[in-house]
Short mmCIF file of C-alpha atoms in Angstrom, two decimals:
data_model
loop_
_atom_site.label_atom_id
_atom_site.label_comp_id
_atom_site.label_asym_id
_atom_site.label_seq_id
_atom_site.Cartn_x
_atom_site.Cartn_y
_atom_site.Cartn_z
CA UNK A 1 17.52 -37.27 -21.61
CA UNK A 2 17.58 -36.45 -25.32
CA UNK A 3 20.40 -33.92 -24.86
CA UNK A 4 22.41 -36.36 -22.69
CA UNK A 5 21.90 -39.20 -25.21
CA UNK A 6 22.92 -36.93 -28.08
CA UNK A 7 26.09 -35.89 -26.23
CA UNK A 8 26.90 -39.55 -25.52
CA UNK A 9 26.47 -40.49 -29.21
CA UNK A 10 28.61 -37.54 -30.35
CA UNK A 11 31.35 -38.58 -27.94
CA UNK A 12 31.19 -42.17 -29.22
CA UNK A 13 31.39 -41.08 -32.87
CA UNK A 14 34.31 -38.74 -32.12
CA UNK A 15 36.14 -41.52 -30.24
CA UNK A 16 35.69 -43.91 -33.17
CA UNK A 17 36.95 -41.27 -35.61
CA UNK A 18 39.95 -40.49 -33.38
CA UNK A 19 40.80 -44.17 -33.05
CA UNK A 20 40.54 -44.65 -36.83
CA UNK A 21 42.85 -41.70 -37.49
CA UNK A 22 45.31 -42.86 -34.83
CA UNK A 23 45.37 -46.44 -36.15
CA UNK A 24 45.91 -45.19 -39.71
CA UNK A 25 48.67 -42.82 -38.61
CA UNK A 26 46.59 -39.89 -39.89
CA UNK A 27 46.14 -38.00 -36.61
CA UNK A 28 47.61 -34.51 -36.93
CA UNK A 29 50.26 -33.67 -34.34
CA UNK A 30 50.80 -30.15 -33.04
CA UNK A 31 53.93 -29.96 -30.90
CA UNK A 32 54.26 -27.00 -28.55
CA UNK A 33 55.56 -26.14 -25.09
CA UNK A 34 53.11 -27.49 -22.51
CA UNK A 35 52.85 -26.82 -18.78
CA UNK A 36 52.15 -30.37 -17.55
CA UNK A 37 50.94 -29.31 -14.09
CA UNK A 38 48.52 -26.73 -15.45
CA UNK A 39 47.17 -29.12 -18.09
CA UNK A 40 46.78 -31.94 -15.54
CA UNK A 41 44.68 -29.69 -13.31
CA UNK A 42 42.66 -28.43 -16.27
CA UNK A 43 41.82 -31.95 -17.50
CA UNK A 44 40.93 -33.22 -14.03
CA UNK A 45 38.83 -30.13 -13.23
CA UNK A 46 36.77 -30.86 -16.34
CA UNK A 47 35.73 -34.12 -14.65
CA UNK A 48 35.14 -32.67 -11.18
CA UNK A 49 31.33 -33.07 -11.54
CA UNK A 50 31.70 -36.79 -12.25
CA UNK A 51 34.15 -37.24 -9.38
CA UNK A 52 31.81 -35.36 -7.02
CA UNK A 53 28.78 -37.31 -8.23
CA UNK A 54 30.45 -40.50 -7.01
CA UNK A 55 31.56 -38.78 -3.79
CA UNK A 56 35.25 -38.92 -4.67
CA UNK A 57 38.01 -36.60 -3.52
CA UNK A 58 40.11 -35.26 -6.39
CA UNK A 59 43.67 -34.71 -5.16
CA UNK A 60 46.65 -33.12 -6.93
CA UNK A 61 50.29 -33.88 -6.11
CA UNK A 62 52.09 -31.76 -8.68
CA UNK A 63 55.86 -31.34 -8.70
CA UNK A 64 56.42 -27.58 -8.91
CA UNK A 65 59.91 -28.18 -10.31
CA UNK A 66 58.63 -29.61 -13.58
CA UNK A 67 59.30 -27.29 -16.48
CA UNK A 68 57.36 -27.16 -19.70
CA UNK A 69 57.67 -30.11 -22.04
CA UNK A 70 57.34 -30.38 -25.81
CA UNK A 71 54.32 -32.41 -26.80
CA UNK A 72 50.84 -32.20 -28.29
CA UNK A 73 48.69 -30.32 -25.77
CA UNK A 74 45.33 -31.45 -27.20
CA UNK A 75 46.29 -35.13 -27.29
CA UNK A 76 47.73 -35.00 -23.76
CA UNK A 77 44.57 -33.37 -22.44
CA UNK A 78 42.42 -35.99 -24.19
CA UNK A 79 44.50 -38.82 -22.69
CA UNK A 80 44.25 -37.33 -19.20
CA UNK A 81 40.50 -36.82 -19.54
CA UNK A 82 40.13 -40.48 -20.51
CA UNK A 83 42.27 -41.67 -17.58
CA UNK A 84 40.72 -39.39 -14.94
CA UNK A 85 37.26 -40.12 -16.36
CA UNK A 86 37.79 -43.86 -15.92
CA UNK A 87 39.10 -43.32 -12.40
CA UNK A 88 36.04 -41.22 -11.53
CA UNK A 89 33.66 -43.71 -13.13
CA UNK A 90 35.06 -46.81 -11.43
CA UNK A 91 35.58 -45.24 -7.99
CA UNK A 92 32.86 -44.50 -5.47
CA UNK A 93 33.42 -42.81 -2.09
CA UNK A 94 37.14 -42.83 -2.73
CA UNK A 95 40.09 -40.82 -3.91
CA UNK A 96 41.48 -39.95 -7.33
CA UNK A 97 45.04 -38.63 -7.35
CA UNK A 98 46.71 -36.84 -10.23
CA UNK A 99 50.45 -36.64 -9.64
CA UNK A 100 53.32 -35.32 -11.72
CA UNK A 101 56.99 -36.16 -11.27
CA UNK A 102 60.18 -36.69 -13.18
CA UNK A 103 60.59 -40.36 -14.12
CA UNK A 104 64.37 -40.20 -14.19
CA UNK A 105 67.22 -38.42 -12.48
CA UNK A 106 68.20 -36.60 -15.68
CA UNK A 107 64.82 -34.85 -15.98
CA UNK A 108 64.37 -36.11 -19.53
CA UNK A 109 61.08 -37.89 -18.87
CA UNK A 110 57.96 -36.67 -17.02
CA UNK A 111 55.48 -39.07 -15.44
CA UNK A 112 51.82 -38.28 -14.98
CA UNK A 113 50.17 -40.67 -12.54
CA UNK A 114 46.39 -41.10 -12.34
CA UNK A 115 45.58 -43.30 -9.36
CA UNK A 116 42.28 -44.26 -7.79
CA UNK A 117 40.91 -46.32 -4.91
CA UNK A 118 38.22 -47.87 -7.12
CA UNK A 119 37.26 -51.40 -8.07
CA UNK A 120 40.64 -52.29 -9.57
CA UNK A 121 41.42 -54.66 -12.42
CA UNK A 122 42.14 -58.38 -12.04
CA UNK A 123 45.76 -59.15 -12.99
CA UNK A 124 44.61 -61.62 -15.69
CA UNK A 125 42.72 -58.82 -17.45
CA UNK A 126 45.48 -56.17 -17.45
CA UNK A 127 46.77 -57.36 -20.83
CA UNK A 128 43.37 -56.72 -22.47
CA UNK A 129 42.38 -53.31 -21.14
CA UNK A 130 43.92 -51.35 -24.03
CA UNK A 131 42.02 -53.32 -26.70
CA UNK A 132 39.25 -51.63 -28.71
CA UNK A 133 35.72 -51.88 -27.31
CA UNK A 134 36.92 -53.75 -24.24
CA UNK A 135 35.66 -53.55 -20.72
CA UNK A 136 37.21 -56.03 -18.35
CA UNK A 137 33.99 -57.76 -17.36
CA UNK A 138 30.87 -57.63 -19.52
CA UNK A 139 28.82 -57.33 -16.34
CA UNK A 140 30.49 -53.94 -15.81
CA UNK A 141 28.75 -52.65 -18.94
CA UNK A 142 25.50 -52.78 -17.03
CA UNK A 143 26.91 -50.79 -14.11
CA UNK A 144 29.34 -48.41 -15.85
CA UNK A 145 28.60 -46.48 -19.00
CA UNK A 146 31.26 -46.54 -21.68
CA UNK A 147 32.24 -47.81 -25.09
CA UNK A 148 35.56 -49.39 -24.19
CA UNK A 149 37.47 -46.98 -26.45
CA UNK A 150 39.06 -44.58 -23.96
CA UNK A 151 42.08 -46.70 -23.06
CA UNK A 152 42.55 -47.74 -26.71
CA UNK A 153 42.76 -44.08 -27.65
CA UNK A 154 45.24 -43.43 -24.84
CA UNK A 155 47.45 -46.34 -25.98
CA UNK A 156 47.35 -45.25 -29.64
CA UNK A 157 48.12 -41.66 -28.65
CA UNK A 158 51.11 -42.85 -26.61
CA UNK A 159 52.41 -44.82 -29.58
CA UNK A 160 51.92 -41.86 -31.95
CA UNK A 161 53.75 -39.37 -29.75
CA UNK A 162 56.53 -41.59 -28.36
CA UNK A 163 55.05 -41.79 -24.86
CA UNK A 164 54.78 -44.93 -22.75
CA UNK A 165 51.93 -46.05 -20.54
CA UNK A 166 52.05 -48.46 -17.61
CA UNK A 167 49.32 -49.71 -15.34
CA UNK A 168 49.35 -51.18 -11.84
CA UNK A 169 46.15 -52.52 -10.37
CA UNK A 170 44.72 -54.95 -7.87
CA UNK A 171 41.11 -56.06 -7.71
CA UNK A 172 39.30 -54.18 -4.96
CA UNK A 173 42.27 -51.88 -4.30
CA UNK A 174 42.25 -49.47 -7.22
CA UNK A 175 44.40 -48.71 -10.25
CA UNK A 176 47.26 -46.45 -11.24
CA UNK A 177 48.01 -45.45 -14.82
CA UNK A 178 51.37 -43.81 -15.50
CA UNK A 179 52.00 -41.88 -18.70
CA UNK A 180 55.70 -41.30 -19.39
CA UNK A 181 56.46 -38.39 -21.71
CA UNK A 182 59.87 -37.23 -22.96
CA UNK A 183 60.45 -33.57 -22.06
CA UNK A 184 61.71 -32.96 -25.61
CA UNK A 185 59.58 -34.27 -28.46
CA UNK A 186 61.08 -37.06 -30.52
CA UNK A 187 58.97 -38.45 -33.32
CA UNK A 188 57.93 -42.03 -32.55
CA UNK A 189 59.65 -44.71 -34.59
#
């Protein structure tokens, strides 16, 4: 219990530091060629124990035609871990799907979808889910561990790197987060 609590506190401190650096525009960016399919599998595999613990199937639908993109590998992996982690945490006896595709016909934008069959998010609360320290319903804090920083970090990362994030969800039906990433890095305005 001491080791688990220590790990949880370290994660919380690191998330707060990351959010502070992102908000201040002080997060270092390391742009390189990234294999999106490989990284998506790597990030999701990291959370396989959590998905299995909740009796979830982790499914990949990766477009083999997607070439490497130019982005920050570490930040993309962190964003995917946050999204897949939330899906695994809020889904029990269900399915978590990680899918890659091109968002446009020109192949200039790649979409990474993280979808689940979990509890879903009420439509009235969708506008708040990316706020710092926010969980949709305070009663969820008792059932689901978390600081409410993961989605804030994802949003800030998207803004820093010129990505976009969309969410579709329905209460009781699950959620889908879609990260849209230009294939060629362009510094965010």
